Short mmCIF file of C-alpha atoms in Angstrom, two decimals:
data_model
loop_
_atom_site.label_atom_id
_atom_site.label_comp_id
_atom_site.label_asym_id
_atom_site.label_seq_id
_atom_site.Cartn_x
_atom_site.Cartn_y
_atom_site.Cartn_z
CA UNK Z 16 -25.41 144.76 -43.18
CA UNK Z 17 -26.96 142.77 -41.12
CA UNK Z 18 -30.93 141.70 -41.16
CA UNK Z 19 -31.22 142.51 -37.42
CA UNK Z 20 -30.72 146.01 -38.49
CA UNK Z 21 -32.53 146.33 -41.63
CA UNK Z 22 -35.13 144.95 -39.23
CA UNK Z 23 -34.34 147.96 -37.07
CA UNK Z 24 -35.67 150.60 -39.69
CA UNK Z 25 -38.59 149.17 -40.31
CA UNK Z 26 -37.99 147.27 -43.76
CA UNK Z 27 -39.13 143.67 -42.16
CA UNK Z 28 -42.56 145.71 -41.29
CA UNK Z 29 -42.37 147.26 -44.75
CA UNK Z 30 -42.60 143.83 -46.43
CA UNK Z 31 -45.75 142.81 -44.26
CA UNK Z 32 -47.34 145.72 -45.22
CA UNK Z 33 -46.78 144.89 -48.92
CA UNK Z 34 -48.18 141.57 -48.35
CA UNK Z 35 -51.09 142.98 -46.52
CA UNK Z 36 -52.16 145.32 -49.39
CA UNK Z 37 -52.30 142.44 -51.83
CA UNK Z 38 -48.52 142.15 -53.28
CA UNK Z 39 -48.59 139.01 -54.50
CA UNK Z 40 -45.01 138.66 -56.41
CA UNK Z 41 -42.59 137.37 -54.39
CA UNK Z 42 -39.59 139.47 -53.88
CA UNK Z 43 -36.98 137.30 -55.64
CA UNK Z 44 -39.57 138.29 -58.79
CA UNK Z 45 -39.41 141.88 -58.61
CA UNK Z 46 -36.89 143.84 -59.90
CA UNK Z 47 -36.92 147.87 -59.43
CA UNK Z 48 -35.37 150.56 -61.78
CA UNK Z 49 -33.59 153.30 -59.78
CA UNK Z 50 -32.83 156.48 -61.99
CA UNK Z 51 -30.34 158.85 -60.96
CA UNK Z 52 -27.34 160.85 -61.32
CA UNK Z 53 -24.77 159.12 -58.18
CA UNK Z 54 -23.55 156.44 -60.16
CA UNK Z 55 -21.70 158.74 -62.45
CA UNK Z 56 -20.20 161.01 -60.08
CA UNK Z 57 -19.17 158.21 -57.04
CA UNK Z 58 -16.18 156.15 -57.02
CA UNK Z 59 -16.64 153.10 -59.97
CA UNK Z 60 -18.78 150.51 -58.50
CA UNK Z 61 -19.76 151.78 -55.17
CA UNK Z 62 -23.51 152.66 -55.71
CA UNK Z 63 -24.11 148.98 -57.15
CA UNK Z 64 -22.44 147.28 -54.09
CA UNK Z 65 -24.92 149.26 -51.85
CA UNK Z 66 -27.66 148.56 -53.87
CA UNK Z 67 -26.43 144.84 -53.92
CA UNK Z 68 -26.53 144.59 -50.24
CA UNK Z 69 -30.26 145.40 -50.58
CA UNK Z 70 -30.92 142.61 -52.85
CA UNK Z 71 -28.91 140.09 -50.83
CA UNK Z 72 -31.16 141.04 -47.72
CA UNK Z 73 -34.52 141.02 -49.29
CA UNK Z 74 -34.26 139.03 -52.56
CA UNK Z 75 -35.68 142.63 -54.54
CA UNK Z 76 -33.34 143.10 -57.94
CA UNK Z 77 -32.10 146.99 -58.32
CA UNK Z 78 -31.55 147.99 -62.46
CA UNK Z 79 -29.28 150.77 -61.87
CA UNK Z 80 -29.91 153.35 -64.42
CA UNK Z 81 -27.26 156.04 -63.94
CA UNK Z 82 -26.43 159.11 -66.12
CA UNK Z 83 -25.04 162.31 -65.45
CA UNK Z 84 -27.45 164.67 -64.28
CA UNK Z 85 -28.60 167.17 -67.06
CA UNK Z 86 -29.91 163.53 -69.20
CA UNK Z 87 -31.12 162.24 -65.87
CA UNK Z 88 -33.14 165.30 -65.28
CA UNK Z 89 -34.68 165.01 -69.45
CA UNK Z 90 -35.41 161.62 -68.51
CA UNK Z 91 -37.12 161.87 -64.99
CA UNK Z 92 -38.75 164.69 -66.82
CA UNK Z 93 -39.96 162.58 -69.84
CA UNK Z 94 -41.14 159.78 -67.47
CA UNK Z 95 -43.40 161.98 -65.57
CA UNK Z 96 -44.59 163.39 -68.48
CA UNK Z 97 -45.81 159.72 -69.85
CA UNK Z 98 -46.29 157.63 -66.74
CA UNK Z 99 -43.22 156.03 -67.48
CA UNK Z 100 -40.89 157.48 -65.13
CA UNK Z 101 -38.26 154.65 -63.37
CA UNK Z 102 -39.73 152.75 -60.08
CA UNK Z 103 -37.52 154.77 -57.91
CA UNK Z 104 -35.66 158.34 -58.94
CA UNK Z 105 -32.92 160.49 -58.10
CA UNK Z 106 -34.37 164.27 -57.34
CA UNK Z 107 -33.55 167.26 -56.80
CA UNK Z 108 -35.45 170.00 -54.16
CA UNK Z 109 -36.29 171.93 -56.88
CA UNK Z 110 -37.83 169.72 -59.22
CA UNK Z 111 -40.26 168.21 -55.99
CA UNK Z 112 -43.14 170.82 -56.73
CA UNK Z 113 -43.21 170.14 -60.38
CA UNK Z 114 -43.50 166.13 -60.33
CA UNK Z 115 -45.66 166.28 -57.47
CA UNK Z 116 -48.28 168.98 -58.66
CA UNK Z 117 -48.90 166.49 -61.78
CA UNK Z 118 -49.08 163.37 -59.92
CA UNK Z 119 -45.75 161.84 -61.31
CA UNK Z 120 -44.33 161.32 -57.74
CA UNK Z 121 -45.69 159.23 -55.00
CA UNK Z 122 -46.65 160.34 -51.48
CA UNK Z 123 -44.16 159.23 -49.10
CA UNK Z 124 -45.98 160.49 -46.00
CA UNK Z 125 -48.85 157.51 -46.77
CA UNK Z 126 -45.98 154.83 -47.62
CA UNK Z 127 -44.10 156.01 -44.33
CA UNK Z 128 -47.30 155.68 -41.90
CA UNK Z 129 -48.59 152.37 -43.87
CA UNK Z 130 -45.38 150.95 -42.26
CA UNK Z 131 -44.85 152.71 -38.80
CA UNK Z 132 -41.34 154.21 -40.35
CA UNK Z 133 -40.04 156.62 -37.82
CA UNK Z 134 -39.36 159.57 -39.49
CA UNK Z 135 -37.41 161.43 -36.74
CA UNK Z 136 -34.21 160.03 -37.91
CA UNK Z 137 -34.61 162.12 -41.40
CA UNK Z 138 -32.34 165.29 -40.99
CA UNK Z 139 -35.35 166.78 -43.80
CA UNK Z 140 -37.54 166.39 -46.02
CA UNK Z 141 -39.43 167.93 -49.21
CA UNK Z 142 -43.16 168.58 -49.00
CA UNK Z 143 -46.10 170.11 -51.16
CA UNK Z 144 -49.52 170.56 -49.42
CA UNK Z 145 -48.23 168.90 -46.08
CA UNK Z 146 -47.04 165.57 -47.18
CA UNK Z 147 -43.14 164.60 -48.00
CA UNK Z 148 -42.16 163.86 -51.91
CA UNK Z 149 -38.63 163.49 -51.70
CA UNK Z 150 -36.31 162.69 -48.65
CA UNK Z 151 -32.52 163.97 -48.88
CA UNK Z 152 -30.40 161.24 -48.98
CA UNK Z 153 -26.84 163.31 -48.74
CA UNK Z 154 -26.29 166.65 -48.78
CA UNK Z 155 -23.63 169.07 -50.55
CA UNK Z 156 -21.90 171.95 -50.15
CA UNK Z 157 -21.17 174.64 -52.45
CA UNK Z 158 -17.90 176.27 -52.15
CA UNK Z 159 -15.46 178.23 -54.52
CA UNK Z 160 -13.08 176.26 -56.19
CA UNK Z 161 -9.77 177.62 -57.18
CA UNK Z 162 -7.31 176.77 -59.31
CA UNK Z 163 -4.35 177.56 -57.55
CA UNK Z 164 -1.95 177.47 -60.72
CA UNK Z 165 -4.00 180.25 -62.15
CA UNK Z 166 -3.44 182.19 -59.62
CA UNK Z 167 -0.01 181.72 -59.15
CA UNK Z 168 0.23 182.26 -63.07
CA UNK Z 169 -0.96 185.67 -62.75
CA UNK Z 170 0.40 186.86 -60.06
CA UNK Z 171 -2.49 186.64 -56.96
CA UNK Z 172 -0.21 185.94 -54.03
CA UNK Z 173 -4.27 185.16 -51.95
CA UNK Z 174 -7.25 183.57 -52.57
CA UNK Z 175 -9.77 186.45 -52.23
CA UNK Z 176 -12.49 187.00 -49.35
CA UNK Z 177 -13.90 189.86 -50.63
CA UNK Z 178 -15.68 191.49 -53.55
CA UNK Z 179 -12.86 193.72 -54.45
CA UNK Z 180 -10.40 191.28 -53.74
CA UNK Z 181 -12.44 189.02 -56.55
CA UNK Z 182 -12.43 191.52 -58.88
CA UNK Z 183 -8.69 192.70 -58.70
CA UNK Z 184 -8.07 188.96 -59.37
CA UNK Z 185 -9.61 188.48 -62.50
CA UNK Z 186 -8.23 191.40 -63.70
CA UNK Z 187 -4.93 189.96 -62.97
CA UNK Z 188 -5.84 186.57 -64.71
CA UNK Z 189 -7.17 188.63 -67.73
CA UNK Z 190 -3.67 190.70 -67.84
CA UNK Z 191 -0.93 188.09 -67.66
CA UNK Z 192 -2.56 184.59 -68.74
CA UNK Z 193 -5.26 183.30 -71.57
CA UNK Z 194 -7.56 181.86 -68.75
CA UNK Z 195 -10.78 182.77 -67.48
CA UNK Z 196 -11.77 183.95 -64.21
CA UNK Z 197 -15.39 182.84 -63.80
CA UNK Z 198 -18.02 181.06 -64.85
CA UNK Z 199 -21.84 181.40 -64.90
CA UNK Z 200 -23.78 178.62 -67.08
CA UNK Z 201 -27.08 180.23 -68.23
CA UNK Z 202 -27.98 178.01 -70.84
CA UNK Z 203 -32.49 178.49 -70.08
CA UNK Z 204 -32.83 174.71 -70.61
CA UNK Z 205 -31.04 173.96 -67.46
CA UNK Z 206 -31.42 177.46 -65.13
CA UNK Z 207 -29.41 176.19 -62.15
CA UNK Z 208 -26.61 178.23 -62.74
CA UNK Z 209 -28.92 181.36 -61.09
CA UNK Z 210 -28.83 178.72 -57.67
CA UNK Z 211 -25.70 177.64 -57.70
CA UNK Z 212 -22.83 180.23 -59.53
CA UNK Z 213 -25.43 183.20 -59.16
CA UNK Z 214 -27.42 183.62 -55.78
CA UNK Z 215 -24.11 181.75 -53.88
CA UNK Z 216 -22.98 184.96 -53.96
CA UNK Z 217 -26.14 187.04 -52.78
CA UNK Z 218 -25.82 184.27 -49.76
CA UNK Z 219 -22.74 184.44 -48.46
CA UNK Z 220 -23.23 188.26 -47.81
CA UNK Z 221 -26.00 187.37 -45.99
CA UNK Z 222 -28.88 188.52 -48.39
CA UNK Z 223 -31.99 186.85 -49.71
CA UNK Z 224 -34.93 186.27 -52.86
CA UNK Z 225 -37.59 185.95 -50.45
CA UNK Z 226 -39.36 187.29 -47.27
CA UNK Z 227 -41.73 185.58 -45.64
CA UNK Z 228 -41.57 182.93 -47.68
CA UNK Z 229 -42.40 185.28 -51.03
CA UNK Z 230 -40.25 186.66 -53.64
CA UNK Z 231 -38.88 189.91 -52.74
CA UNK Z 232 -36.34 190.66 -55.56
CA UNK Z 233 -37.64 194.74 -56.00
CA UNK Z 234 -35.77 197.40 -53.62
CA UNK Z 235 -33.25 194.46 -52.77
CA UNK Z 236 -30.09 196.20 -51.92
CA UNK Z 237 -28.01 193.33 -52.02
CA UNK Z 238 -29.41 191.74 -54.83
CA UNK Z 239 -28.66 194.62 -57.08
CA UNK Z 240 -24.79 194.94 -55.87
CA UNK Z 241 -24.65 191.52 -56.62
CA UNK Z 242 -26.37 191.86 -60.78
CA UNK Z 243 -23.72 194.86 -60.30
CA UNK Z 244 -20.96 192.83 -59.65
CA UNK Z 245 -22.24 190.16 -62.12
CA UNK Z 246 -22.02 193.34 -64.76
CA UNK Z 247 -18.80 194.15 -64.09
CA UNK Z 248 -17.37 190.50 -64.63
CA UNK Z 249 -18.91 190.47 -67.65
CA UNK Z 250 -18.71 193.72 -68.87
CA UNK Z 251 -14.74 193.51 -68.13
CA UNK Z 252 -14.18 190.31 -70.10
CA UNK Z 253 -13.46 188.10 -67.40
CA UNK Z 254 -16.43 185.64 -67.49
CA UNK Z 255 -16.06 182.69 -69.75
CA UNK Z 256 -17.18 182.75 -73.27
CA UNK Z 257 -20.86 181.17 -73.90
CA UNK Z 258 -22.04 182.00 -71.29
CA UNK Z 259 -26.09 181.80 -72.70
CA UNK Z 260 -25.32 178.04 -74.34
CA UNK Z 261 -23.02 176.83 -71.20
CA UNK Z 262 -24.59 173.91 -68.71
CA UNK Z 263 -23.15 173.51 -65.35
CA UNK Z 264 -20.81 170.38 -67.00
CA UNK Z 265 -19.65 172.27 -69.56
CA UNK Z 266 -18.12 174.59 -66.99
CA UNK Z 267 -16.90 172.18 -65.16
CA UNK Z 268 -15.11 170.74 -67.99
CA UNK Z 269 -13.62 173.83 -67.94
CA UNK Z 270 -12.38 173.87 -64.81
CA UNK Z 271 -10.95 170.18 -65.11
CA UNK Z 272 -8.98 171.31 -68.24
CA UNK Z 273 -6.87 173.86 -66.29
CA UNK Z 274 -8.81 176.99 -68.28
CA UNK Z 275 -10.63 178.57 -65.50
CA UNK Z 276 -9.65 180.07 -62.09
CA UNK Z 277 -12.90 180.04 -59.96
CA UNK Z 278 -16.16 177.95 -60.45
CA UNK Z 279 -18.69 177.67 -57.78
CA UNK Z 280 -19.85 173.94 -58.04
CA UNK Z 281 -20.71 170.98 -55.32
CA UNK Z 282 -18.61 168.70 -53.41
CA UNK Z 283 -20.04 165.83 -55.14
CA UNK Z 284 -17.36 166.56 -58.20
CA UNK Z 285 -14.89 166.18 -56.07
CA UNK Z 286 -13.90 162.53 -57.04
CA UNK Z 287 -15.23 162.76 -60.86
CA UNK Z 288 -12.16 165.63 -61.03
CA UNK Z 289 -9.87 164.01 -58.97
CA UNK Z 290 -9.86 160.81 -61.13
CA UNK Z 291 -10.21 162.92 -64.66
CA UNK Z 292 -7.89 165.54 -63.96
CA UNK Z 293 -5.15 164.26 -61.48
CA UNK Z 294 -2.65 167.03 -62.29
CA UNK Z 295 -4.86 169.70 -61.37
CA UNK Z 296 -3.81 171.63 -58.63
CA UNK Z 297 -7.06 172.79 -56.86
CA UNK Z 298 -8.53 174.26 -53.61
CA UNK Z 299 -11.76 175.19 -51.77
CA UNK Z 300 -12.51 178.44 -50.27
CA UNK Z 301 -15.07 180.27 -48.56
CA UNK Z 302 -17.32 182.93 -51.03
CA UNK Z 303 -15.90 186.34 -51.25
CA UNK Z 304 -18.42 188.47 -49.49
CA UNK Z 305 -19.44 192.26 -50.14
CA UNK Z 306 -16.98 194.63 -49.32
CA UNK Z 307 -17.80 195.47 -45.47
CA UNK Z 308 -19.98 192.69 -44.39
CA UNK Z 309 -19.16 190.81 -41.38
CA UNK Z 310 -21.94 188.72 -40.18
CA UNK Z 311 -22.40 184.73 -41.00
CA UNK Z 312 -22.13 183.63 -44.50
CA UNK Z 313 -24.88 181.58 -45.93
CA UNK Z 314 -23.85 178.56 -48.31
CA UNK Z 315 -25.40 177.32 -50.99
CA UNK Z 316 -26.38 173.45 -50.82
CA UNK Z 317 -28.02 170.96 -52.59
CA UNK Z 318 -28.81 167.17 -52.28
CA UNK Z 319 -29.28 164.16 -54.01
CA UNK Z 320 -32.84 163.25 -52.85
CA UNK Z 321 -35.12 159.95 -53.79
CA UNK Z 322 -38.62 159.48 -54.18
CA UNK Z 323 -41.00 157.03 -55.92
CA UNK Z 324 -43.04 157.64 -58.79
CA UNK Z 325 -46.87 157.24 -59.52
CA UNK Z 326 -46.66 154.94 -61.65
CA UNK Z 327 -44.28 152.57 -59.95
CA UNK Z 328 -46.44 148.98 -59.37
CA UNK Z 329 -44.69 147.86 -56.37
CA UNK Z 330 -44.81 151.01 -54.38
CA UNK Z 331 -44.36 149.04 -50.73
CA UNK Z 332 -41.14 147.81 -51.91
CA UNK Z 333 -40.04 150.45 -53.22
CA UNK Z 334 -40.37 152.14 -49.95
CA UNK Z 335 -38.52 149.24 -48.57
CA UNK Z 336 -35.84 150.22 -50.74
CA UNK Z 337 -36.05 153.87 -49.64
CA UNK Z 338 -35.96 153.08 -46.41
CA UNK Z 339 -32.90 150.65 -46.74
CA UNK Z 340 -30.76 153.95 -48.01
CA UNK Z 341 -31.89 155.88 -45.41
CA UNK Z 342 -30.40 153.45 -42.48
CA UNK Z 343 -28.10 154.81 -40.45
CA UNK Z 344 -25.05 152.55 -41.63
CA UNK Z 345 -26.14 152.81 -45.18
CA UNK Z 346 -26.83 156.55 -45.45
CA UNK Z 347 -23.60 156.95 -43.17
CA UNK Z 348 -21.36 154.65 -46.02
CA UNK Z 349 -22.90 156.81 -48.59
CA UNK Z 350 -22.03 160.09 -47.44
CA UNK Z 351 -18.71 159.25 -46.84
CA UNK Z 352 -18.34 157.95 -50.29
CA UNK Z 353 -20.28 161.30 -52.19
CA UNK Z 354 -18.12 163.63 -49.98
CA UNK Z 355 -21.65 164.59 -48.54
CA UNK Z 356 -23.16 164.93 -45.40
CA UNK Z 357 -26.03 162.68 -44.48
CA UNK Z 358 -29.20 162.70 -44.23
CA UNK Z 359 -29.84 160.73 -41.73
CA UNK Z 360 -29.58 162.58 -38.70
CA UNK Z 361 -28.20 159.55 -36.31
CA UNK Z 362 -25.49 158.70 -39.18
CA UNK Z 363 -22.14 158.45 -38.04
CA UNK Z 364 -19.68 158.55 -41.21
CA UNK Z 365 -16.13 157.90 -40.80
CA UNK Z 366 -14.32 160.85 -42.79
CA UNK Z 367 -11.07 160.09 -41.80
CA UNK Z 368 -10.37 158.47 -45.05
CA UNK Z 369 -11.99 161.25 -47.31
CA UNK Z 370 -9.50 163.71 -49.51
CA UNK Z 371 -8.45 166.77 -47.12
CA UNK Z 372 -10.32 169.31 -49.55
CA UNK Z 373 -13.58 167.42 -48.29
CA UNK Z 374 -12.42 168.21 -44.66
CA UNK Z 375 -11.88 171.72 -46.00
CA UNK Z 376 -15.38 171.92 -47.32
CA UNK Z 377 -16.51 170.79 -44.20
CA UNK Z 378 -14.49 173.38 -42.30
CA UNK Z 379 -15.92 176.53 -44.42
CA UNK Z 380 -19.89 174.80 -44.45
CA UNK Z 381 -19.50 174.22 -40.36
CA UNK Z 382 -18.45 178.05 -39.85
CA UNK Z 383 -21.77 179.48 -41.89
CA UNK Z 384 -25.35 178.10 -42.75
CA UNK Z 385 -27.08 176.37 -44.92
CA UNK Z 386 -29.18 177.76 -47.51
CA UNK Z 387 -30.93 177.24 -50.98
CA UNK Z 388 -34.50 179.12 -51.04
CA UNK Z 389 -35.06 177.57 -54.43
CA UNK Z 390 -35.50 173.71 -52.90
CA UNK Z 391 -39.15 172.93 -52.92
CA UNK Z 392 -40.08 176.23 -54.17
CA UNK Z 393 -43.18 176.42 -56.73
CA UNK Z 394 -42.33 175.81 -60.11
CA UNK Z 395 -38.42 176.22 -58.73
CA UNK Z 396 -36.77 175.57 -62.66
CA UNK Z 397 -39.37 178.08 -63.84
CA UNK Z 398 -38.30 180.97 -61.23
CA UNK Z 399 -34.46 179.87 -61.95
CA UNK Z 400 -35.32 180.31 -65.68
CA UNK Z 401 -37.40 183.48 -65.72
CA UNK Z 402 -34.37 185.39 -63.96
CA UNK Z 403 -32.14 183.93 -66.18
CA UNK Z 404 -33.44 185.32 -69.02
CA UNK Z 405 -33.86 188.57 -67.65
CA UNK Z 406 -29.92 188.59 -66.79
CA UNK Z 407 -28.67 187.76 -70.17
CA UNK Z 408 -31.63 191.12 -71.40
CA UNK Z 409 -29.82 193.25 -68.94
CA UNK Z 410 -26.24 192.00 -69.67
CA UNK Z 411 -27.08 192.18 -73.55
CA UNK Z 412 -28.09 195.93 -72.97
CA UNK Z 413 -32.22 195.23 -73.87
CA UNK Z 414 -32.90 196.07 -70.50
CA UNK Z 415 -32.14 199.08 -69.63
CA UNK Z 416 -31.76 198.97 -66.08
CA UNK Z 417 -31.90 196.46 -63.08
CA UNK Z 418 -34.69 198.03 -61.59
CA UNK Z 419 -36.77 196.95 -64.57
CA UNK Z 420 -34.99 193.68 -64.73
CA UNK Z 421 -35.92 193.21 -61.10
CA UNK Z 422 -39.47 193.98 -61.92
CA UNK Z 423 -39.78 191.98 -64.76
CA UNK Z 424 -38.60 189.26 -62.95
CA UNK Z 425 -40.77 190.15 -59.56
CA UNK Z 426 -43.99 189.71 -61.82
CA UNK Z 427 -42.90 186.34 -63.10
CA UNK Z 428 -42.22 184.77 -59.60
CA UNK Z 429 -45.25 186.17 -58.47
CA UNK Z 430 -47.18 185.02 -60.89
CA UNK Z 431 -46.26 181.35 -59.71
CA UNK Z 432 -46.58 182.09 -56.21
CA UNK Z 433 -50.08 182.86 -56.45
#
């Protein structure tokens, strides 16, 4: 990239404004730790030859320290707990109101205005009390993936669209092979799976947790078909085994190792399956939706966001560093290489190069809308967890019904709402 450009964004302006506050390392001293979970899960190499391109344009060292994302989220978690969280850090939405309530995350709404950065160009961002926490760098879509040999295996001539459809399949897959239909990780010490594999489904039929931006999980029609249908897959055998121990990577180990037929999961493990599982013959598809519902389907998406913690010393640069992944060309290179969209809103990445089930993906996301009313949320992990556990009560048979799981779970949210 070119310094004319970086100039552009505002990271020549950035460094004057570190100077001006009293930095007085130079930047060939300083090196910055950035935490996160893209390493892992883009192509070998790619995030340190973007972070390189930083360094060679403002002297500033980048440590990469790159994990997959259950041990990145213990450590982010760790850090914030003892001031000792990395310089810079991978996030996701739902983990903004959590860090930032304790003071582990920086304010980016001061660091942004301390250097004139034009925020315009950002296609979001994640606030608490007003002022942005995390910016989305790339953004991911959450379709159905399929394994098409299953289906052929047992017999489903079509990838279902609808409730019933679903359900008639996994019988099928139960009947004549020793897969499994679908998963649902609800291990409590990382709740996602009620985001990602549960409410995807609530979603696409158009339903909702909240109203008016506060939980509304009692007298929720849709919500209860959708524990319904949840009891049925389990009840009939077809969900994987483990079910309360599983983590999102266990299940998609699963998937990689040909012995499940549907997992709901991001576009961002496209390549990591691709390059671990070449054989597998795999497709996206849209949700199923409830039986009789025709409107838009939402879809379930998450991002890998960024933000600087509290504790980092050389918070100006670290903006500076922000900022640089934010650029159009830089956000633009990095979407194309996560199978993402950008956050940038004046990106322009090439996709012509990208696998065809990314095109898919981006097909099925451009034909609904967006959606994930846990990103940002209060205490997001703890509303994820406290409906997790009242699932595996009412699929264990403690609770009795799911008007009392509903409620139990009603009183929890609302308890951190208010």
């Amino acid at each position: 990239m070119k310094r004319k450009n970086l100039m552009k964004y505002g990271v020549l302006t950035a460094a004057l404004a570190a100077m001006a506050i009293g930095s007085c390392a130079s930047a060939e001293d300083i090196t910055l730790e950035f935490q996160q979970w893209w390493g892992v899960e883009l192509p070998d190499g790619a995030l340190q030859e973007i972070v390189d391109g930083f360094t060679e344009e403002t002297g500033i060292k980048i440590e990469l320290l790159s994990n997959p994302y259950a041990d990145t989220k213990t450590q982010i978690a760790a850090g914030a707990a003892t001031s000792t969280m990395a310089d810079v850090v991978g996030l996701d939405g739902s983990w903004v109101y959590d860090f930032a309530k304790q003071g582990a995350i920086a304010n980016l709404t001061e660091l942004m205005t301390a250097d004139g950065y034009d925020d315009s160009q950002l296609s979001d961002q994640i606030k608490w009390e007003g002022n942005t926490y995390m910016i989305p760098v790339v953004n991911f879509a959450y379709p159905l993936y399929v394994n098409t040999d299953i289906l052929e295996e047992a017999g489903v001539e079509a990838i279902p669209t609808t409730w019933s459809e679903f359900l008639d399949a996994l019988e099928a897959i139960k009947t004549n092979t020793d897969k499994a239909g679908y998963a649902i990780p609800l291990n409590t010490e990382a709740p996602n799976g009620i985001q990602n594999q549960f409410s995807s489904w609530l979603w696409a039929s158009g339903g909702a947790l909240m109203q008016d931006g506060k939980p509304a999980l009692t007298d929720n029609e849709k919500l209860v078909a959708v524990i319904d249908l949840f009891k049925q897959m389990k009840d009939n055998g077809y969900l994987s085994d483990g079910a309360e121990a599983m983590k999102e990577q266990d299940m998609v180990n699963e998937f990689e190792n040909g012995r499940l037929a549907f997992m709901v999961d991001g576009i961002s493990h496209l390549t990591t399956i691709k390059n671990e599982s070449p054989d597998l013959n795999f497709t996206y598809a849209a949700m199923p939706v409830q039986d009789g519902y025709d409107g838009q389907s939402g879809m379930d998406v998450a991002n890998w966001g960024i933000g600087i913690a509290e504790n980092c010393e050389y918070k100006a640069e670290a903006m500076q560093f922000v900022e640089y992944m934010m650029s159009p060309e830089v956000n633009a290179k990095l979407a194309q290489l996560a199978n993402a969209f950008p956050g940038n809103s004046t990106a322009e990445p090439d996709y012509s190069a990208n696998d065809e089930l990314f095109l898919t993906a981006y097909e099925i996301f451009q034909n609904g809308y967006a959606i994930n009313e846990f990103t940002g949320a209060p205490t997001a992990e703890d509303l994820m967890r406290s409906m997790n556990e009242q699932l595996i009560l009412y699929f264990d048979g403690d609770t009795e019904s799911v008007d009392d799981m509903l409620a139990a779970t009603q009183e929890a949210w609302e308890a951190a709402y208010n």
